[in-house]
């Protein structure tokens, strides 16, 4: 009796210990319930060392302890739960290096008492299998897409369709976690929680399930779940920016930038606590940043993105096959290797096979006539022109970003009058820097004018192609022949073509044809002989010219940034000498 009483007293102490440590972190000062809940659950996860256990290792532990053979409604007592947790943590220590071993007994005690307090509030001494699986799969480490795939395998039927009653049970279990950390009023379970996640869908497959739960924003009742994973990803992210409120010279974690106040940024601690100063207000829209990119990297990334060197947008998760999957904790299921990479490879192979089949089908068709050949060539030319126009539209966004960076650089490089009046050398260097910036601005203006004229020429070229096709169709209708002749010059005479600016590197050329008078060099050469030459090569040359010009502009910006850094160092040294 004495021994049993001592064990019960020790369990009560360990139960209170975790919550006392959590309260000491002062998470309740966070004004947003979503961040408050995510921070508390992240603290529990790390304090119990669950962040070191991957979801695939957790699934393997379920299978090794025979949980895959039990029904979800089956109950297990606390002693067996302790045995399962012991196997999880002892296997974890085997995988960890000797210098990073964890205190297994302490981790078992903390997690066991937290689970009992969360799922056995009435003191029956038993938990259901589904409660334990839901809690451990949610609170362990790993990618959120892998966790949600495992959850879906537990709540779907043999045909791969989600069972709403099982999903409702999952919400009941997983929403007990916010309640356990005293956030139940914000994220407690209600009878309408299922329909708030899937208001209209009746047949939920895996990809639909992932789309909904990984959307931005996710369902309101589960909005804390992806945020908890984002917190784990940004804990060690460094931002070399000063907080506009606490004046900390660096930020760790999230960074928040005001969309109305220029240059106003807050660290995650100040933003979570609702701090604001100056013209900024808590009602202003803030953008959350989880990484830091220098202005030069932002510009180069934007240029690469506009020229198609990087993908414009990535899907939130891989697209998985819609056929039913075996529950991932069943035997003969590979769990040690994430299937997302294999699915991606299968998808690429299928796409490549479909392309080969399409090319083979086209090759078996009858030989094309001159009419179809010319039509395909004109179609390819129009597609190429459309792609160049899209890239030119993205260049406008790049130029706007350049203008914004230039303004920020001007504000940062403004010298103080006290330092400038005592340092003539600094004044001369600043004048030289301003002169160099003026030259860069003139070059930017010339590039903008050249780009505008190039767009006008491309639009005119597209009209010429359309007029040529119309003339071919008219001639074919009158003569009954195959319209394969080149566009007539008379049809294009009514549309004036602007002369390319000399700042873009080309000079105007004149020809006897009235319809080509004033046309720029590349377009004139394309139509000078009466039969258009390969316009694809000409347009690609134009695109390369734009790319080379933007590359030189980026180099100029880098040189200006280097010069600004040198000026700032001179200003600091000058200030130090003045103080002496």
Coordinates of C-alpha atoms in Angstrom, one line a residue:
X1 CA 0.0 0.0 0.0
X2 CA 2.8 2.4 0.8
X3 CA 4.6 1.6 -2.4
X4 CA 1.4 2.1 -4.4
X5 CA 0.8 5.4 -2.7
X6 CA 4.3 6.5 -3.5
X7 CA 3.9 5.6 -7.2
X8 CA 0.6 7.5 -7.3
X9 CA 2.2 10.6 -5.7
X10 CA 5.1 10.4 -8.1
X11 CA 2.7 10.3 -11.0
X12 CA 0.9 13.4 -9.7
X13 CA 4.2 15.3 -9.4
X14 CA 5.2 14.4 -12.9
X15 CA 1.8 15.3 -14.2
X16 CA 2.0 18.7 -12.6
X17 CA 5.6 19.2 -13.7
X18 CA 4.9 19.4 -17.4
X19 CA 2.1 22.0 -17.0
X20 CA 4.1 24.0 -14.5
X21 CA 7.0 24.2 -17.0
X22 CA 4.6 25.2 -19.8
X23 CA 3.1 28.0 -17.7
X24 CA 6.6 29.2 -16.9
X25 CA 7.1 29.9 -20.6
X26 CA 4.4 32.6 -20.4
X27 CA 2.6 31.6 -23.6
X28 CA -0.6 33.2 -22.4
X29 CA 0.7 36.6 -23.3
X30 CA 0.4 35.7 -27.0
X31 CA -2.7 37.5 -28.2
X32 CA -3.6 35.2 -31.1
X33 CA -5.1 31.9 -30.0
X34 CA -3.7 30.0 -33.1
X35 CA -0.1 30.9 -32.3
X36 CA -0.7 30.4 -28.6
X37 CA -2.0 26.9 -29.1
X38 CA 0.7 25.9 -31.6
X39 CA 3.4 27.2 -29.2
X40 CA 2.1 25.2 -26.3
X41 CA 1.8 22.0 -28.2
X42 CA 5.2 22.5 -29.7
X43 CA 6.6 22.9 -26.2
X44 CA 4.9 19.6 -25.1
X45 CA 6.3 17.9 -28.2
X46 CA 9.9 19.0 -27.5
X47 CA 9.7 18.5 -23.8
X48 CA 8.6 14.9 -24.3
X49 CA 11.2 14.4 -27.1
X50 CA 8.5 13.4 -29.5
X51 CA 10.0 15.7 -32.2
X52 CA 12.9 13.2 -32.4
X53 CA 10.5 10.3 -33.4
X54 CA 9.6 10.4 -37.1
X55 CA 6.1 9.4 -38.1
X56 CA 7.4 6.4 -40.0
X57 CA 9.2 5.2 -36.8
X58 CA 6.0 5.7 -34.9
X59 CA 4.0 3.5 -37.4
X60 CA 6.7 0.9 -37.1
X61 CA 6.3 0.9 -33.3
X62 CA 2.5 0.5 -33.7
X63 CA 3.1 -2.6 -35.8
X64 CA 5.8 -4.1 -33.6
X65 CA 3.4 -3.8 -30.6
X66 CA 0.6 -5.5 -32.4
X67 CA -1.7 -2.4 -32.5
X68 CA -2.4 -3.0 -36.2
X69 CA -4.4 -6.2 -35.3
X70 CA -6.6 -4.4 -32.8
X71 CA -9.9 -2.6 -33.5
X72 CA -9.9 1.2 -33.1
X73 CA -12.4 0.9 -30.3
X74 CA -10.3 -1.6 -28.3
X75 CA -9.0 -0.4 -25.0
X76 CA -5.5 -0.7 -23.5
X77 CA -4.6 -0.1 -19.9
X78 CA -2.0 2.3 -18.7
X79 CA 0.6 -0.4 -18.1
X80 CA 0.5 -1.6 -21.7
X81 CA 0.6 2.1 -22.8
X82 CA 3.8 2.5 -20.8
X83 CA 5.3 -0.6 -22.4
X84 CA 4.5 0.9 -25.9
X85 CA 6.1 4.2 -25.0
X86 CA 9.1 2.5 -23.6
X87 CA 9.7 0.6 -26.9
X88 CA 9.4 3.9 -28.8
X89 CA 11.9 5.8 -26.7
X90 CA 14.4 2.9 -26.4
X91 CA 14.4 2.4 -30.1
X92 CA 14.9 6.2 -30.5
X93 CA 18.1 6.0 -28.3
X94 CA 19.4 3.3 -30.5
X95 CA 19.2 5.6 -33.5
X96 CA 20.7 8.6 -31.7
X97 CA 24.4 9.1 -31.3
X98 CA 25.8 8.6 -27.9
X99 CA 26.3 12.3 -27.4
X100 CA 22.6 13.0 -27.9
X101 CA 21.0 10.3 -25.8
X102 CA 17.8 11.3 -24.1
X103 CA 16.5 10.5 -20.5
X104 CA 14.1 7.7 -21.4
X105 CA 12.5 7.3 -18.0
X106 CA 11.7 11.0 -17.8
X107 CA 10.4 11.2 -21.3
X108 CA 8.1 8.2 -20.7
X109 CA 6.8 9.7 -17.4
X110 CA 6.0 13.1 -19.0
X111 CA 4.3 11.7 -22.1
X112 CA 2.4 9.0 -20.2
X113 CA 0.9 11.5 -17.7
X114 CA 0.1 14.0 -20.5
X115 CA -1.8 11.3 -22.5
X116 CA -3.7 10.1 -19.4
X117 CA -4.6 13.6 -18.5
X118 CA -5.8 14.3 -22.0
X119 CA -7.7 11.1 -22.9
X120 CA -8.6 9.6 -19.5
X121 CA -9.9 12.6 -17.6
X122 CA -12.4 10.4 -15.8
X123 CA -9.7 8.2 -14.3
X124 CA -10.7 4.8 -15.9
X125 CA -7.1 3.9 -16.4
X126 CA -7.7 2.9 -20.1
X127 CA -7.3 4.5 -23.5
X128 CA -8.7 3.4 -26.9
X129 CA -6.3 2.3 -29.6
X130 CA -7.6 5.1 -31.9
X131 CA -7.0 7.8 -29.3
X132 CA -3.4 6.7 -28.8
X133 CA -2.7 6.4 -32.5
X134 CA -4.3 9.8 -33.2
X135 CA -2.3 11.6 -30.5
X136 CA 1.1 10.1 -31.2
X137 CA 0.7 10.4 -35.0
X138 CA -0.1 14.1 -34.5
X139 CA 2.5 15.0 -31.9
X140 CA 5.5 13.1 -33.3
X141 CA 8.0 14.5 -35.7
X142 CA 8.0 14.3 -39.5
X143 CA 6.2 15.9 -42.4
X144 CA 2.6 16.9 -42.1
X145 CA 1.8 15.3 -45.5
X146 CA 3.1 11.9 -44.2
X147 CA 1.1 12.3 -41.0
X148 CA -2.1 13.1 -42.8
X149 CA -1.6 10.2 -45.2
X150 CA -1.4 7.9 -42.2
X151 CA -4.5 9.4 -40.7
X152 CA -6.4 9.0 -44.0
X153 CA -5.4 5.3 -44.1
X154 CA -7.0 4.9 -40.7
X155 CA -10.3 6.6 -41.5
X156 CA -10.9 5.4 -45.1
X157 CA -12.7 2.3 -46.3
X158 CA -11.3 -0.5 -48.6
X159 CA -12.1 1.5 -51.7
X160 CA -10.0 4.5 -50.6
X161 CA -13.0 6.8 -49.7
X162 CA -13.0 8.6 -46.4
X163 CA -15.7 7.5 -43.9
X164 CA -17.2 10.6 -42.4
X165 CA -18.0 8.9 -39.1
X166 CA -14.3 7.9 -38.6
X167 CA -13.1 11.4 -39.5
X168 CA -15.6 12.8 -37.0
X169 CA -14.0 10.5 -34.4
X170 CA -10.5 11.6 -35.4
X171 CA -11.6 15.3 -34.8
X172 CA -12.9 14.3 -31.4
X173 CA -9.6 12.8 -30.4
X174 CA -7.2 15.3 -32.0
X175 CA -9.1 18.4 -30.7
X176 CA -8.6 17.1 -27.2
X177 CA -5.0 18.3 -27.5
X178 CA -5.8 22.0 -27.6
X179 CA -8.2 21.4 -24.7
X180 CA -5.4 19.7 -22.7
X181 CA -3.3 22.9 -23.0
X182 CA -6.3 25.1 -21.9
X183 CA -7.3 26.3 -25.4
X184 CA -10.5 24.4 -25.6
X185 CA -12.8 27.5 -26.0
X186 CA -10.9 28.4 -29.2
X187 CA -10.4 24.9 -30.8
X188 CA -12.8 22.5 -29.0
X189 CA -14.9 19.9 -30.8
X190 CA -18.4 20.7 -32.0
X191 CA -21.0 18.7 -33.9
X192 CA -20.4 20.9 -37.0
X193 CA -16.6 20.4 -37.1
X194 CA -16.8 17.8 -39.9
X195 CA -19.0 19.9 -42.1
X196 CA -16.8 23.0 -41.6
X197 CA -13.9 20.9 -43.1
X198 CA -15.9 19.4 -46.0
X199 CA -19.0 21.6 -46.4
X200 CA -20.0 20.3 -49.9
X201 CA -17.9 17.3 -50.8
X202 CA -19.6 13.9 -50.4
X203 CA -16.9 11.6 -51.7
X204 CA -13.5 12.4 -50.2
X205 CA -10.4 10.7 -51.7
X206 CA -6.8 11.1 -50.5
X207 CA -5.8 14.1 -52.6
X208 CA -9.0 16.0 -51.7
X209 CA -8.4 15.2 -48.1
X210 CA -4.8 16.6 -48.3
X211 CA -5.9 19.6 -50.3
X212 CA -8.4 20.6 -47.6
X213 CA -6.3 20.1 -44.6
X214 CA -3.1 21.6 -46.1
X215 CA -4.9 24.5 -47.7
X216 CA -4.0 28.1 -46.9
X217 CA -5.9 28.7 -44.7
X218 CA -6.8 25.2 -43.4
X219 CA -10.1 24.4 -41.7
X220 CA -10.6 26.7 -38.7
X221 CA -10.7 23.9 -36.1
X222 CA -7.3 22.5 -37.3
X223 CA -5.6 25.8 -38.2
X224 CA -3.1 25.2 -35.3
X225 CA -1.8 21.9 -36.8
X226 CA 0.1 23.2 -39.9
X227 CA 1.3 26.2 -37.8
X228 CA 2.9 23.9 -35.3
X229 CA 4.9 22.3 -38.2
X230 CA 5.9 25.8 -39.5
X231 CA 7.1 26.7 -36.1
X232 CA 9.4 23.7 -36.1
X233 CA 10.8 24.7 -39.4
X234 CA 11.7 28.3 -38.5
X235 CA 13.0 27.9 -35.0
X236 CA 16.6 28.3 -36.2
X237 CA 16.0 30.7 -39.1
X238 CA 18.0 33.9 -38.7
X239 CA 16.9 37.3 -40.1
X240 CA 19.6 40.0 -40.2
X241 CA 16.9 42.8 -39.8
X242 CA 16.2 45.1 -36.9
X243 CA 12.8 44.9 -35.2
X244 CA 11.0 48.2 -35.5
X245 CA 9.6 47.9 -31.9
X246 CA 12.1 46.2 -29.6
X247 CA 15.1 47.4 -31.8
X248 CA 16.7 43.9 -31.7
X249 CA 19.3 43.8 -34.4
X250 CA 18.4 40.3 -35.5
X251 CA 15.4 38.0 -35.5
X252 CA 14.9 34.3 -35.0
X253 CA 11.9 32.4 -36.2
X254 CA 9.2 34.3 -38.1
X255 CA 9.5 37.8 -39.4
X256 CA 6.5 40.0 -40.0
X257 CA 6.4 42.9 -42.5
X258 CA 3.7 45.5 -42.6
X259 CA 2.0 45.9 -46.0
X260 CA 1.1 49.6 -45.3
X261 CA 4.1 51.0 -43.4
X262 CA 7.2 51.1 -45.5
X263 CA 10.1 49.2 -44.0
X264 CA 8.2 48.4 -40.8
X265 CA 9.1 44.9 -39.6
X266 CA 8.5 43.0 -36.3
X267 CA 10.0 40.0 -34.7
X268 CA 7.7 37.1 -33.8
X269 CA 7.8 38.0 -30.1
X270 CA 6.6 41.6 -30.7
X271 CA 4.0 40.6 -33.3
X272 CA 2.5 37.8 -31.1
X273 CA 2.2 40.2 -28.2
X274 CA 0.5 42.9 -30.3
X275 CA 3.3 45.5 -29.9
X276 CA 3.2 48.5 -32.3
X277 CA 4.7 52.0 -32.4
X278 CA 4.8 55.1 -34.6
X279 CA 2.2 55.2 -37.4
X280 CA 1.9 51.4 -37.4
X281 CA -1.3 49.8 -36.0
X282 CA -2.3 46.3 -35.1
X283 CA -5.1 46.6 -37.7
X284 CA -2.6 46.8 -40.5
X285 CA -2.1 43.7 -42.7
X286 CA 1.1 41.9 -41.9
X287 CA 3.0 39.4 -44.1
X288 CA 4.7 36.4 -42.5
X289 CA 8.2 35.5 -43.7
X290 CA 9.8 32.2 -42.8
X291 CA 13.2 32.9 -44.5
X292 CA 15.5 35.7 -45.3
X293 CA 16.6 36.8 -48.7
X294 CA 18.9 39.7 -49.5
X295 CA 17.7 42.3 -52.0
X296 CA 20.1 41.0 -54.6
X297 CA 18.9 37.4 -54.2
X298 CA 15.3 38.6 -54.4
X299 CA 16.0 40.4 -57.7
X300 CA 18.0 37.5 -59.2
X301 CA 15.2 35.0 -58.1
X302 CA 12.6 37.3 -59.7
X303 CA 14.5 37.4 -63.0
X304 CA 15.1 33.7 -63.0
X305 CA 11.4 33.1 -62.3
X306 CA 10.3 35.4 -65.1
X307 CA 12.6 33.7 -67.6
X308 CA 11.3 30.3 -66.7
X309 CA 14.4 29.1 -64.8
X310 CA 12.5 28.3 -61.7
X311 CA 9.0 27.0 -61.2
X312 CA 6.4 29.8 -60.6
X313 CA 4.5 27.8 -57.9
X314 CA 4.9 24.5 -56.2
X315 CA 1.9 22.4 -55.2
X316 CA 1.4 22.1 -51.4
X317 CA 1.7 18.3 -51.6
X318 CA 2.5 15.6 -54.2
X319 CA -0.4 14.1 -56.2
X320 CA -1.0 10.5 -55.0
X321 CA -2.8 7.7 -56.8
X322 CA -6.5 7.6 -56.2
X323 CA -6.7 3.9 -55.8
X324 CA -7.2 2.5 -52.3
X325 CA -4.0 2.1 -50.2
X326 CA -3.3 -0.6 -47.6
X327 CA -3.4 0.9 -44.1
X328 CA 0.1 2.0 -43.4
X329 CA 0.5 0.2 -40.2
X330 CA -0.4 -3.2 -41.7
X331 CA 2.2 -5.8 -42.4
X332 CA 4.2 -5.8 -45.6
X333 CA 3.9 -2.0 -45.8
X334 CA 7.2 -0.2 -46.5
X335 CA 7.4 2.6 -43.9
X336 CA 11.0 3.3 -43.6
X337 CA 11.1 5.2 -46.9
X338 CA 8.8 8.1 -47.6
X339 CA 6.6 7.2 -50.6
X340 CA 6.4 10.8 -51.9
X341 CA 9.7 10.4 -53.8
X342 CA 8.5 7.1 -55.4
X343 CA 5.2 8.6 -56.3
X344 CA 6.9 11.5 -58.0
X345 CA 9.1 9.1 -60.0
X346 CA 6.1 7.1 -61.1
X347 CA 4.3 10.3 -62.1
X348 CA 7.3 11.5 -64.2
X349 CA 7.5 8.1 -65.9
X350 CA 3.8 8.1 -66.7
X351 CA 4.0 11.6 -68.1
X352 CA 7.0 10.7 -70.3
X353 CA 5.2 7.6 -71.6
X354 CA 2.1 9.6 -72.5
X355 CA 4.3 12.0 -74.4
X356 CA 6.0 9.2 -76.3
X357 CA 2.6 7.7 -77.1
X358 CA 1.3 11.1 -78.4
X359 CA 4.3 11.5 -80.6
X360 CA 4.0 8.0 -81.9
X361 CA 0.3 8.7 -82.7
X362 CA 1.1 11.8 -84.6
X363 CA 3.8 10.0 -86.6
X364 CA 1.3 7.4 -87.8
X365 CA -1.0 9.9 -89.3
X366 CA -1.2 10.8 -93.0
X367 CA 1.6 13.1 -94.3
X368 CA 0.7 16.8 -93.8
X369 CA -0.1 19.0 -96.7
X370 CA 1.6 22.4 -97.3
X371 CA -1.4 24.0 -95.8
X372 CA -1.2 22.1 -92.5
X373 CA 2.6 22.7 -92.4
X374 CA 2.2 26.4 -92.8
X375 CA -0.6 26.5 -90.3
X376 CA 1.5 24.6 -87.7
X377 CA 4.5 26.9 -88.3
X378 CA 2.3 30.0 -87.8
X379 CA 0.8 28.5 -84.7
X380 CA 4.2 27.8 -83.2
X381 CA 5.2 31.4 -84.0
X382 CA 2.1 32.8 -82.3
X383 CA 2.8 30.6 -79.3
X384 CA 6.3 31.9 -79.1
X385 CA 5.2 35.5 -79.4
X386 CA 2.7 34.9 -76.6
X387 CA 5.4 33.4 -74.4
X388 CA 7.6 36.4 -75.0
X389 CA 4.8 38.8 -74.2
X390 CA 4.2 37.0 -70.9
X391 CA 7.9 37.3 -70.1
X392 CA 7.8 41.0 -70.9
X393 CA 4.9 41.5 -68.6
X394 CA 6.9 39.9 -65.8
X395 CA 9.7 42.3 -66.6
X396 CA 7.4 45.1 -65.6
X397 CA 7.2 43.6 -62.1
X398 CA 10.9 43.2 -62.0
X399 CA 11.4 46.9 -62.9
X400 CA 9.0 47.9 -60.1
X401 CA 11.0 45.8 -57.7
X402 CA 14.2 47.5 -58.9
X403 CA 12.6 50.9 -58.3
X404 CA 11.6 49.9 -54.8
X405 CA 15.1 48.6 -54.0
X406 CA 16.6 51.8 -55.4
X407 CA 14.4 53.9 -53.1
X408 CA 15.4 51.9 -50.1
X409 CA 19.0 52.1 -51.1
X410 CA 18.8 55.9 -51.4
X411 CA 17.2 56.2 -47.9
X412 CA 19.9 53.9 -46.4
X413 CA 22.8 55.8 -48.1
X414 CA 21.7 59.3 -47.0
X415 CA 24.6 60.8 -44.9
X416 CA 24.1 62.8 -41.8
X417 CA 25.1 66.5 -42.0
X418 CA 27.4 66.3 -39.0
X419 CA 29.6 63.6 -40.6
X420 CA 29.5 65.1 -44.1
X421 CA 30.5 68.6 -43.2
X422 CA 33.7 67.3 -41.4
X423 CA 34.7 64.9 -44.1
X424 CA 35.4 66.4 -47.6
X425 CA 36.5 63.0 -48.9
X426 CA 33.2 61.5 -48.0
X427 CA 31.4 64.3 -49.8
X428 CA 33.4 63.6 -53.0
X429 CA 32.8 59.9 -52.8
X430 CA 29.1 60.5 -52.2
X431 CA 28.9 62.8 -55.3
X432 CA 30.6 60.1 -57.3
X433 CA 28.1 57.5 -56.1
X434 CA 25.2 59.8 -57.0
X435 CA 26.6 60.3 -60.4
X436 CA 27.0 56.5 -60.9
X437 CA 23.4 56.0 -59.7
X438 CA 22.2 58.7 -62.2
X439 CA 23.9 56.8 -65.0
X440 CA 22.3 53.6 -63.9
X441 CA 18.9 55.4 -63.8
X442 CA 19.4 56.6 -67.4
X443 CA 20.3 53.1 -68.4
X444 CA 17.2 51.7 -66.7
X445 CA 15.1 54.3 -68.6
X446 CA 16.6 53.3 -71.9
X447 CA 16.0 49.6 -71.1
X448 CA 12.3 50.4 -70.3
X449 CA 11.9 52.3 -73.5
X450 CA 13.6 49.5 -75.5
X451 CA 11.3 46.9 -73.8
X452 CA 8.2 49.0 -74.6
X453 CA 9.1 49.3 -78.2
X454 CA 9.9 45.6 -78.4
X455 CA 6.4 44.8 -77.1
X456 CA 4.9 47.1 -79.7
X457 CA 6.9 45.4 -82.4
X458 CA 5.9 41.9 -81.3
X459 CA 2.3 43.0 -81.3
X460 CA 2.6 44.3 -84.8
X461 CA 4.3 41.2 -85.9
X462 CA 1.4 39.1 -84.6
X463 CA -1.0 41.3 -86.5
X464 CA 1.1 40.8 -89.7
X465 CA 0.9 37.1 -89.2
X466 CA -2.8 37.2 -88.8
X467 CA -3.2 39.5 -91.9
X468 CA -1.1 37.1 -93.9
X469 CA -3.2 34.1 -92.9
X470 CA -6.4 36.0 -93.9
X471 CA -4.9 36.8 -97.3
X472 CA -4.0 33.1 -97.8
X473 CA -7.5 32.1 -97.0
X474 CA -8.9 34.7 -99.4
X475 CA -6.6 33.6 -102.2
X476 CA -7.4 29.9 -101.5
X477 CA -11.1 30.7 -101.7
X478 CA -10.8 32.6 -105.0
X479 CA -8.4 30.2 -106.8
X480 CA -9.3 27.0 -105.0
X481 CA -5.6 26.2 -104.5
X482 CA -3.5 25.6 -101.4
X483 CA -2.7 28.8 -99.6
X484 CA 1.0 28.5 -98.9
X485 CA 2.3 31.8 -100.3
X486 CA 3.8 34.4 -98.0
X487 CA 1.7 37.3 -96.7
X488 CA 1.3 40.1 -99.2
X489 CA 3.0 43.4 -98.5
X490 CA 0.0 45.4 -99.3
X491 CA -1.9 43.9 -96.5
X492 CA 0.6 45.0 -93.9
X493 CA 1.1 48.6 -95.2
X494 CA -1.8 50.0 -93.1
X495 CA -0.1 49.1 -89.8
X496 CA 2.9 51.3 -88.9
X497 CA 5.8 49.7 -87.2
X498 CA 7.9 51.8 -84.7
X499 CA 11.6 52.2 -85.1
X500 CA 13.6 50.4 -82.4
X501 CA 15.4 52.8 -80.1
X502 CA 19.1 53.2 -80.6
X503 CA 19.6 52.7 -76.9
X504 CA 18.6 49.1 -77.3
X505 CA 21.6 48.5 -79.6
X506 CA 20.0 48.5 -83.1
X507 CA 19.8 51.1 -85.9
X508 CA 16.9 51.7 -88.3
X509 CA 17.2 50.3 -91.7
X510 CA 15.2 51.5 -94.8
X511 CA 14.0 49.3 -97.7
X512 CA 12.1 50.1 -100.9
X513 CA 9.0 48.4 -99.6
X514 CA 6.6 51.1 -98.3
X515 CA 5.0 48.7 -95.8
X516 CA 8.4 48.0 -94.1
X517 CA 9.4 51.7 -93.9
X518 CA 10.6 52.4 -90.3
X519 CA 10.7 48.8 -89.2
X520 CA 13.5 47.8 -86.7
X521 CA 16.4 45.7 -87.8
X522 CA 15.3 42.2 -86.7
X523 CA 11.8 42.5 -88.0
X524 CA 13.0 44.2 -91.3
X525 CA 15.4 41.3 -92.0
X526 CA 12.6 38.8 -91.3
X527 CA 10.4 40.4 -94.1
X528 CA 12.9 42.0 -96.4
X529 CA 13.0 39.1 -98.9
X530 CA 9.3 38.7 -99.2
X531 CA 9.3 35.3 -97.6
X532 CA 9.6 35.3 -93.8
X533 CA 12.7 33.7 -92.5
X534 CA 12.8 31.7 -89.3
X535 CA 11.0 34.1 -86.9
X536 CA 11.5 31.7 -84.0
X537 CA 15.3 32.3 -84.1
X538 CA 14.7 36.1 -84.4
X539 CA 12.4 36.1 -81.4
X540 CA 14.8 33.9 -79.4
X541 CA 17.6 36.4 -80.3
X542 CA 15.4 39.2 -79.0
X543 CA 14.7 37.3 -75.8
X544 CA 18.4 36.6 -75.3
X545 CA 19.1 40.3 -75.8
X546 CA 16.6 41.1 -73.0
X547 CA 18.2 38.5 -70.7
X548 CA 21.7 39.8 -71.3
X549 CA 20.6 43.4 -70.7
X550 CA 18.9 42.4 -67.4
X551 CA 22.0 40.4 -66.4
X552 CA 24.2 43.5 -66.9
X553 CA 21.6 45.5 -64.9
X554 CA 21.9 43.0 -62.0
X555 CA 25.7 43.4 -62.1
X556 CA 25.3 47.2 -61.9
X557 CA 23.0 46.8 -58.9
X558 CA 25.5 44.6 -57.2
X559 CA 28.2 47.2 -57.8
X560 CA 26.0 49.9 -56.4
X561 CA 25.3 47.7 -53.3
X562 CA 29.1 47.2 -52.8
X563 CA 29.7 50.9 -53.1
X564 CA 26.9 51.6 -50.6
X565 CA 28.5 49.2 -48.1
X566 CA 31.9 50.9 -48.6
X567 CA 30.2 54.3 -47.9
X568 CA 28.5 53.0 -44.8
X569 CA 31.9 51.7 -43.5
X570 CA 33.5 55.1 -44.3
X571 CA 30.7 56.8 -42.5
X572 CA 31.1 54.6 -39.4
X573 CA 34.9 55.2 -39.4
X574 CA 34.4 58.9 -39.9
X575 CA 31.9 59.0 -37.0
X576 CA 34.4 57.2 -34.8
X577 CA 37.2 59.6 -35.6
X578 CA 34.9 62.6 -35.0
X579 CA 34.0 61.2 -31.6
X580 CA 37.7 60.9 -30.7

